[in-house]
Amino acid sequence: MISVVSTAESAPRGTGTPEPSLYRRIRRLFTRDLLVSLALGQVLSLLICAIGLSSKFLAEDFHANTPVFQSFLNYILLFLVYTTTLAVRQGEGNLLAILKQRWWKYMILGLVDIEANYLVLKAYQYTTLSSVQLLDCFAIPVVLLLSWFFLLVRYKAVHFVGAGLCLLGIGCMVGADVLLGRQQGLGEQKLFGDLLVLGGATLYGISNVCEEFIVKNLSRVEFLGMMGLFGSFFSGIQLAIMEHKELLKVPWDWQIGLLYVGFSAFMFGLYSFMPVVMKRTSAASVNLSLLTADLYSLFCGLFLFHYKFSGLYLLSFFIIILGLVLYSSSSTYVAQDPRVYKQFRNSRPAGDPSPLSPGILEPSVTYTSLSPESGDELPVRVA
């Protein structure tokens, strides 16, 4: 007799048990895993804040507009650390073995990652800072859609509410920028700049979903090693074509050198640490966590660049954190391979009633939690 999961039915729950207190509900919500995931996401945000500040000093104080060169330095570091690690490995994880199997996939992914960085950095020359902050959030719906269709991730209503709150928090921050007149970066071709941001955000979303798939199914070192190999190659070509004249204009001294070293170190830390966080959570959760990076930059700007303060900044920060807590409070689900259902129907013994006969319950394709929650799973009846 073949046993399969036919239906998921709620077992009779104990009656008369008292409702948990508010303290217990809060303690159940703020689990250790949730707090660790939130903290790891904020470490990524702080790294992005440091990257933005060092890039701002290079561009505004020293007139070094070299986004491709800055990315090139990061890819070279990835190559030296992770690509060489793959080169000395044995077996299927060796660099040559990986290239034989899927070199063209990593080549495309490397190009996507390079151009995502370039488009967003380039957009600052044409559009406002507020527009970049707002339109850059387009990466979030891209990640959600791609995760739904390609990674088969299924979301609950609480996930959409949490993501909506995070976007609302960004809206409050942009509103504060407009009220305070922080319209930096406004150019004559604002529409062109906005399109650059949308293009970069879309490529970021594609890159993040691919990264999640690779680090959860293959390995973190393989992803970073391939990014170092193809990223340094293609960004080097782009650097030679587009920015060789800009490099000659840079007034090189120890301060500029220190800023480039700092930028490269922060960028390398971000690339190395993001797969660790993504393997623990997801691409969508990471992108939501990164929304606080702009707020950290603004708080630093209060002291470094004498920005005007607005209470909306604090409000937006708390709204984003609330959205992150809601999103992370419940696990997402991955739909089983549809072939499981097909195999079940084909393996039914001859003479058994048709699955569509009256009185016979049709089997349903179940979902598997990425991070199972205690008390969330309903008992199932096995036929």
Short mmCIF file of C-alpha atoms in Angstrom, two decimals:
data_model
loop_
_atom_site.label_atom_id
_atom_site.label_comp_id
_atom_site.label_asym_id
_atom_site.label_seq_id
_atom_site.Cartn_x
_atom_site.Cartn_y
_atom_site.Cartn_z
CA MET A 1 0.00 0.00 0.00
CA ILE A 2 1.35 3.37 -1.03
CA SER A 3 1.15 6.03 1.67
CA VAL A 4 0.97 9.63 0.55
CA VAL A 5 0.01 12.91 2.12
CA SER A 6 -3.54 13.36 0.96
CA THR A 7 -4.82 16.34 2.87
CA ALA A 8 -3.68 18.69 5.58
CA GLU A 9 -6.32 18.87 8.26
CA SER A 10 -6.29 20.64 11.53
CA ALA A 11 -6.25 18.28 14.49
CA PRO A 12 -8.57 19.08 17.37
CA ARG A 13 -6.81 21.62 19.51
CA GLY A 14 -7.02 21.56 23.23
CA THR A 15 -9.86 23.55 24.61
CA GLY A 16 -9.61 25.42 27.80
CA THR A 17 -5.94 26.41 27.38
CA PRO A 18 -5.48 30.05 28.38
CA GLU A 19 -4.52 32.62 25.77
CA PRO A 20 -0.79 33.46 25.89
CA SER A 21 0.05 36.77 27.51
CA LEU A 22 1.31 39.77 25.56
CA TYR A 23 4.81 39.19 26.94
CA ARG A 24 4.83 35.60 25.69
CA ARG A 25 3.57 36.66 22.28
CA ILE A 26 6.33 39.26 21.97
CA ARG A 27 8.93 36.76 23.20
CA ARG A 28 7.67 34.20 20.68
CA LEU A 29 7.93 36.80 17.92
CA PHE A 30 11.40 38.10 18.77
CA THR A 31 13.22 34.79 18.65
CA ARG A 32 16.99 34.49 18.63
CA ASP A 33 16.99 33.61 14.92
CA LEU A 34 14.92 36.68 14.09
CA LEU A 35 17.18 39.02 16.05
CA VAL A 36 20.32 37.51 14.51
CA SER A 37 18.87 37.86 11.00
CA LEU A 38 17.94 41.50 11.63
CA ALA A 39 21.39 42.24 13.04
CA LEU A 40 23.15 40.63 10.07
CA GLY A 41 21.03 42.67 7.67
CA GLN A 42 21.99 45.87 9.45
CA VAL A 43 25.68 44.96 9.19
CA LEU A 44 25.19 44.89 5.42
CA SER A 45 23.47 48.28 5.59
CA LEU A 46 26.38 49.76 7.55
CA LEU A 47 28.82 48.44 4.95
CA ILE A 48 26.80 50.09 2.17
CA CYS A 49 26.73 53.30 4.21
CA ALA A 50 30.54 53.21 4.45
CA ILE A 51 30.78 52.54 0.70
CA GLY A 52 28.52 55.51 -0.06
CA LEU A 53 30.42 57.88 2.23
CA SER A 54 33.83 56.98 0.81
CA SER A 55 32.49 57.29 -2.73
CA LYS A 56 30.98 60.68 -1.86
CA PHE A 57 34.31 61.97 -0.53
CA LEU A 58 36.08 60.77 -3.68
CA ALA A 59 33.58 62.42 -6.03
CA GLU A 60 32.91 65.71 -4.23
CA ASP A 61 36.12 66.50 -2.35
CA PHE A 62 38.67 65.12 -4.80
CA HIS A 63 36.63 65.12 -8.07
CA ALA A 64 37.44 61.46 -8.71
CA ASN A 65 34.46 60.18 -10.71
CA THR A 66 35.63 56.61 -11.32
CA PRO A 67 32.78 54.16 -10.57
CA VAL A 68 34.12 51.48 -12.93
CA PHE A 69 37.63 51.66 -11.45
CA GLN A 70 36.21 51.36 -7.93
CA SER A 71 34.25 48.25 -8.91
CA PHE A 72 37.32 46.88 -10.71
CA LEU A 73 39.35 47.03 -7.48
CA ASN A 74 36.68 44.99 -5.69
CA TYR A 75 36.57 42.34 -8.40
CA ILE A 76 40.37 42.07 -8.33
CA LEU A 77 40.21 41.37 -4.57
CA LEU A 78 37.53 38.72 -5.15
CA PHE A 79 39.73 37.17 -7.82
CA LEU A 80 42.81 37.08 -5.59
CA VAL A 81 40.96 35.51 -2.65
CA TYR A 82 38.15 33.32 -4.02
CA THR A 83 39.11 32.52 -7.62
CA THR A 84 42.55 31.34 -6.49
CA THR A 85 40.81 29.25 -3.81
CA LEU A 86 38.79 27.52 -6.54
CA ALA A 87 41.95 27.03 -8.61
CA VAL A 88 43.67 24.96 -5.90
CA ARG A 89 40.59 22.88 -5.05
CA GLN A 90 40.32 19.24 -6.07
CA GLY A 91 37.39 17.43 -7.65
CA GLU A 92 34.16 18.93 -8.95
CA GLY A 93 34.68 22.18 -7.03
CA ASN A 94 37.81 22.95 -9.02
CA LEU A 95 37.89 26.11 -11.14
CA LEU A 96 38.34 24.25 -14.44
CA ALA A 97 35.54 21.79 -13.64
CA ILE A 98 33.15 24.65 -12.86
CA LEU A 99 34.08 26.51 -16.05
CA LYS A 100 33.50 23.39 -18.15
CA GLN A 101 30.01 22.93 -16.74
CA ARG A 102 28.57 26.45 -16.54
CA TRP A 103 31.07 29.10 -17.65
CA TRP A 104 28.55 30.95 -19.87
CA LYS A 105 26.04 31.28 -17.03
CA TYR A 106 28.59 32.96 -14.76
CA MET A 107 29.75 35.15 -17.64
CA ILE A 108 26.21 36.51 -18.07
CA LEU A 109 25.80 36.91 -14.30
CA GLY A 110 29.09 38.78 -14.08
CA LEU A 111 27.97 41.23 -16.79
CA VAL A 112 24.65 41.74 -15.01
CA ASP A 113 26.38 42.52 -11.71
CA ILE A 114 28.86 44.94 -13.30
CA GLU A 115 26.22 46.91 -15.21
CA ALA A 116 23.88 47.06 -12.19
CA ASN A 117 26.58 48.87 -10.20
CA TYR A 118 27.47 51.12 -13.13
CA LEU A 119 23.90 52.19 -14.02
CA VAL A 120 22.96 53.23 -10.48
CA LEU A 121 26.20 55.15 -9.91
CA LYS A 122 25.87 56.83 -13.30
CA ALA A 123 22.28 57.91 -12.56
CA TYR A 124 23.47 60.36 -9.87
CA GLN A 125 24.76 62.61 -12.67
CA TYR A 126 21.31 63.02 -14.21
CA THR A 127 18.60 62.73 -11.54
CA THR A 128 17.99 63.71 -7.92
CA LEU A 129 19.17 61.86 -4.86
CA SER A 130 15.53 61.44 -3.80
CA SER A 131 14.66 59.80 -7.12
CA VAL A 132 17.57 57.38 -6.82
CA GLN A 133 16.56 56.41 -3.29
CA LEU A 134 12.94 55.88 -4.27
CA LEU A 135 13.40 54.15 -7.65
CA ASP A 136 16.20 51.92 -6.37
CA CYS A 137 13.51 50.14 -4.33
CA PHE A 138 12.24 48.70 -7.62
CA ALA A 139 14.70 45.86 -6.95
CA ILE A 140 12.35 44.56 -4.22
CA PRO A 141 9.32 43.70 -6.42
CA VAL A 142 11.75 42.31 -9.02
CA VAL A 143 13.23 39.96 -6.40
CA LEU A 144 9.78 38.93 -5.15
CA LEU A 145 8.54 38.13 -8.66
CA LEU A 146 11.66 36.25 -9.73
CA SER A 147 11.70 34.29 -6.47
CA TRP A 148 8.04 33.34 -7.00
CA PHE A 149 8.47 32.09 -10.57
CA PHE A 150 12.01 30.68 -10.59
CA LEU A 151 12.75 29.72 -6.98
CA LEU A 152 9.11 28.68 -6.34
CA VAL A 153 9.01 30.74 -3.13
CA ARG A 154 5.51 31.32 -1.77
CA TYR A 155 4.71 34.24 0.52
CA LYS A 156 2.11 34.87 3.19
CA ALA A 157 0.09 38.04 3.63
CA VAL A 158 2.42 39.16 6.43
CA HIS A 159 5.34 39.20 3.99
CA PHE A 160 3.56 41.61 1.64
CA VAL A 161 2.52 43.81 4.58
CA GLY A 162 6.11 43.89 5.84
CA ALA A 163 7.50 44.75 2.40
CA GLY A 164 4.87 47.46 2.01
CA LEU A 165 5.84 49.01 5.35
CA CYS A 166 9.51 49.06 4.32
CA LEU A 167 8.62 50.90 1.10
CA LEU A 168 6.45 53.29 3.10
CA GLY A 169 9.45 54.06 5.29
CA ILE A 170 11.50 54.92 2.21
CA GLY A 171 8.66 57.17 1.07
CA CYS A 172 8.85 59.06 4.38
CA MET A 173 12.60 59.50 3.94
CA VAL A 174 12.21 60.82 0.40
CA GLY A 175 9.47 63.16 1.62
CA ALA A 176 11.83 64.54 4.26
CA ASP A 177 14.48 65.10 1.59
CA VAL A 178 12.02 67.06 -0.54
CA LEU A 179 10.83 69.20 2.39
CA LEU A 180 14.42 70.01 3.39
CA GLY A 181 15.44 70.80 -0.19
CA ARG A 182 18.02 68.03 -0.50
CA GLN A 183 17.72 67.81 -4.28
CA GLN A 184 21.32 66.93 -5.02
CA GLY A 185 22.30 65.56 -8.38
CA LEU A 186 19.51 67.23 -10.41
CA GLY A 187 20.43 67.29 -14.07
CA GLU A 188 18.84 68.36 -17.32
CA GLN A 189 17.97 64.79 -18.31
CA LYS A 190 16.10 63.68 -15.22
CA LEU A 191 13.98 61.12 -17.08
CA PHE A 192 17.12 59.50 -18.47
CA GLY A 193 18.58 59.30 -14.95
CA ASP A 194 15.38 57.73 -13.60
CA LEU A 195 15.48 55.10 -16.35
CA LEU A 196 19.09 54.33 -15.44
CA VAL A 197 18.05 53.71 -11.82
CA LEU A 198 15.20 51.42 -12.87
CA GLY A 199 17.52 49.50 -15.15
CA GLY A 200 20.13 49.14 -12.42
CA ALA A 201 17.51 48.07 -9.85
CA THR A 202 16.20 45.42 -12.24
CA LEU A 203 19.69 44.03 -12.80
CA TYR A 204 20.31 44.08 -9.03
CA GLY A 205 17.16 42.01 -8.54
CA ILE A 206 18.26 39.44 -11.14
CA SER A 207 21.74 39.23 -9.64
CA ASN A 208 20.42 38.79 -6.08
CA VAL A 209 18.02 35.99 -7.01
CA CYS A 210 20.76 34.15 -8.90
CA GLU A 211 23.08 34.64 -5.94
CA GLU A 212 20.51 33.16 -3.55
CA PHE A 213 20.08 30.10 -5.77
CA ILE A 214 23.84 29.56 -6.08
CA VAL A 215 24.76 29.95 -2.40
CA LYS A 216 21.90 27.68 -1.28
CA ASN A 217 22.42 24.96 -3.90
CA LEU A 218 26.11 25.16 -4.86
CA SER A 219 28.55 27.15 -2.73
CA ARG A 220 29.38 30.66 -1.59
CA VAL A 221 33.03 30.37 -2.65
CA GLU A 222 32.01 29.28 -6.16
CA PHE A 223 29.77 32.32 -6.59
CA LEU A 224 32.38 34.79 -5.32
CA GLY A 225 35.17 33.13 -7.28
CA MET A 226 33.24 33.34 -10.54
CA MET A 227 32.29 36.95 -9.83
CA GLY A 228 35.96 37.71 -9.25
CA LEU A 229 37.00 36.01 -12.49
CA PHE A 230 34.43 37.43 -14.90
CA GLY A 231 33.91 40.70 -12.98
CA SER A 232 37.58 41.64 -13.11
CA PHE A 233 37.82 40.66 -16.78
CA PHE A 234 34.81 42.60 -18.07
CA SER A 235 35.16 45.58 -15.72
CA GLY A 236 38.81 45.82 -16.80
CA ILE A 237 37.70 46.06 -20.43
CA GLN A 238 35.05 48.64 -19.54
CA LEU A 239 37.61 50.60 -17.52
CA ALA A 240 40.07 50.71 -20.43
CA ILE A 241 37.36 51.93 -22.81
CA MET A 242 35.39 54.37 -20.68
CA GLU A 243 37.45 55.65 -17.74
CA HIS A 244 41.11 55.70 -18.72
CA LYS A 245 40.95 59.48 -19.20
CA GLU A 246 39.23 60.03 -15.85
CA LEU A 247 41.99 58.12 -14.06
CA LEU A 248 44.59 60.46 -15.54
CA LYS A 249 42.69 63.45 -14.10
CA VAL A 250 42.69 62.12 -10.53
CA PRO A 251 45.05 64.18 -8.28
CA TRP A 252 46.74 61.19 -6.68
CA ASP A 253 47.99 61.54 -3.10
CA TRP A 254 47.89 59.52 0.12
CA GLN A 255 44.36 60.71 1.04
CA ILE A 256 42.85 59.59 -2.27
CA GLY A 257 44.76 56.33 -2.05
CA LEU A 258 43.41 55.74 1.45
CA LEU A 259 39.86 56.42 0.28
CA TYR A 260 40.23 53.95 -2.59
CA VAL A 261 41.64 51.34 -0.20
CA GLY A 262 38.75 51.95 2.23
CA PHE A 263 36.15 51.76 -0.52
CA SER A 264 37.61 48.51 -1.85
CA ALA A 265 37.77 46.98 1.64
CA PHE A 266 34.13 47.86 2.40
CA MET A 267 32.99 46.62 -1.02
CA PHE A 268 34.92 43.37 -0.58
CA GLY A 269 33.39 42.92 2.87
CA LEU A 270 29.89 43.48 1.45
CA TYR A 271 30.35 40.94 -1.34
CA SER A 272 31.92 38.39 1.01
CA PHE A 273 29.35 38.77 3.79
CA MET A 274 26.15 39.08 1.72
CA PRO A 275 26.08 35.40 0.62
CA VAL A 276 26.36 34.37 4.29
CA VAL A 277 23.29 36.45 5.18
CA MET A 278 21.43 35.40 2.03
CA LYS A 279 21.95 31.72 2.76
CA ARG A 280 20.46 32.24 6.20
CA THR A 281 17.52 34.39 5.00
CA SER A 282 16.68 35.21 1.37
CA ALA A 283 17.32 37.73 -1.39
CA ALA A 284 14.08 39.55 -0.59
CA SER A 285 14.91 39.84 3.12
CA VAL A 286 18.40 41.16 2.32
CA ASN A 287 17.05 43.83 -0.04
CA LEU A 288 14.55 44.96 2.57
CA SER A 289 17.31 45.18 5.18
CA LEU A 290 19.43 47.33 2.87
CA LEU A 291 16.76 50.05 2.85
CA THR A 292 18.15 51.37 6.13
CA ALA A 293 21.54 52.09 4.48
CA ASP A 294 20.31 55.45 3.16
CA LEU A 295 19.16 56.39 6.65
CA TYR A 296 22.54 55.54 8.16
CA SER A 297 24.13 57.73 5.48
CA LEU A 298 21.80 60.58 6.40
CA PHE A 299 22.57 60.24 10.10
CA CYS A 300 26.31 60.34 9.31
CA GLY A 301 25.67 63.33 7.07
CA LEU A 302 24.28 65.27 10.05
CA PHE A 303 27.81 65.34 11.49
CA LEU A 304 30.01 65.13 8.40
CA PHE A 305 28.12 67.29 5.91
CA HIS A 306 25.86 69.31 8.27
CA TYR A 307 22.59 68.03 6.81
CA LYS A 308 19.37 69.41 8.22
CA PHE A 309 17.54 67.03 10.55
CA SER A 310 13.90 66.03 10.20
CA GLY A 311 11.77 63.92 12.51
CA LEU A 312 10.59 62.05 9.40
CA TYR A 313 14.00 60.36 9.26
CA LEU A 314 13.43 58.71 12.64
CA LEU A 315 9.86 57.85 11.67
CA SER A 316 11.02 56.23 8.43
CA PHE A 317 13.69 54.25 10.30
CA PHE A 318 11.18 52.79 12.76
CA ILE A 319 8.70 52.00 9.96
CA ILE A 320 11.38 50.12 8.01
CA ILE A 321 12.46 48.17 11.11
CA LEU A 322 8.80 47.32 11.83
CA GLY A 323 8.41 46.10 8.26
CA LEU A 324 11.54 43.96 8.60
CA VAL A 325 10.26 42.44 11.84
CA LEU A 326 6.90 41.60 10.24
CA TYR A 327 8.54 40.13 7.13
CA SER A 328 10.99 38.03 9.14
CA SER A 329 8.46 36.92 11.76
CA SER A 330 7.03 34.25 9.46
CA SER A 331 8.80 31.78 7.19
CA THR A 332 8.34 31.66 3.46
CA TYR A 333 7.54 28.42 1.66
CA VAL A 334 8.93 26.63 -1.36
CA ALA A 335 6.45 24.76 -3.56
CA GLN A 336 7.33 21.16 -4.18
CA ASP A 337 8.34 20.09 -7.65
CA PRO A 338 5.09 19.56 -9.63
CA ARG A 339 6.53 16.23 -10.82
CA VAL A 340 5.89 14.85 -7.32
CA TYR A 341 2.16 15.16 -7.95
CA LYS A 342 2.48 13.60 -11.41
CA GLN A 343 4.42 10.63 -10.03
CA PHE A 344 1.76 10.10 -7.40
CA ARG A 345 -1.00 9.88 -10.01
CA ASN A 346 1.02 7.56 -12.26
CA SER A 347 1.94 5.21 -9.39
CA ARG A 348 -1.69 4.47 -8.37
CA PRO A 349 -2.18 0.66 -8.42
CA ALA A 350 -4.54 -0.81 -10.99
CA GLY A 351 -8.05 -1.28 -9.71
CA ASP A 352 -7.82 1.61 -7.25
CA PRO A 353 -10.62 4.10 -7.44
CA SER A 354 -10.03 7.05 -9.72
CA PRO A 355 -8.69 10.06 -7.87
CA LEU A 356 -11.64 12.01 -9.16
CA SER A 357 -14.22 9.54 -7.88
CA PRO A 358 -16.74 10.84 -5.34
CA GLY A 359 -15.59 10.43 -1.79
CA ILE A 360 -11.90 10.26 -2.67
CA LEU A 361 -9.94 13.35 -1.73
CA GLU A 362 -7.59 14.69 -4.41
CA PRO A 363 -3.98 14.97 -3.21
CA SER A 364 -2.66 18.50 -2.91
CA VAL A 365 0.87 19.64 -3.62
CA THR A 366 2.26 20.69 -0.27
CA TYR A 367 4.71 23.40 0.64
CA THR A 368 7.94 23.14 2.54
CA SER A 369 9.07 25.88 4.91
CA LEU A 370 12.52 27.38 4.39
CA SER A 371 12.89 27.87 8.13
CA PRO A 372 10.23 25.88 10.00
CA GLU A 373 8.60 27.60 12.91
CA SER A 374 7.68 25.79 16.07
CA GLY A 375 3.96 25.51 16.40
CA ASP A 376 3.33 26.51 12.79
CA GLU A 377 3.02 23.06 11.27
CA LEU A 378 -0.42 21.52 11.21
CA PRO A 379 -0.77 17.77 11.79
CA VAL A 380 -1.40 15.80 8.60
CA ARG A 381 -3.40 12.68 8.06
CA VAL A 382 -1.59 9.90 6.23
CA ALA A 383 -3.80 7.64 4.15
#
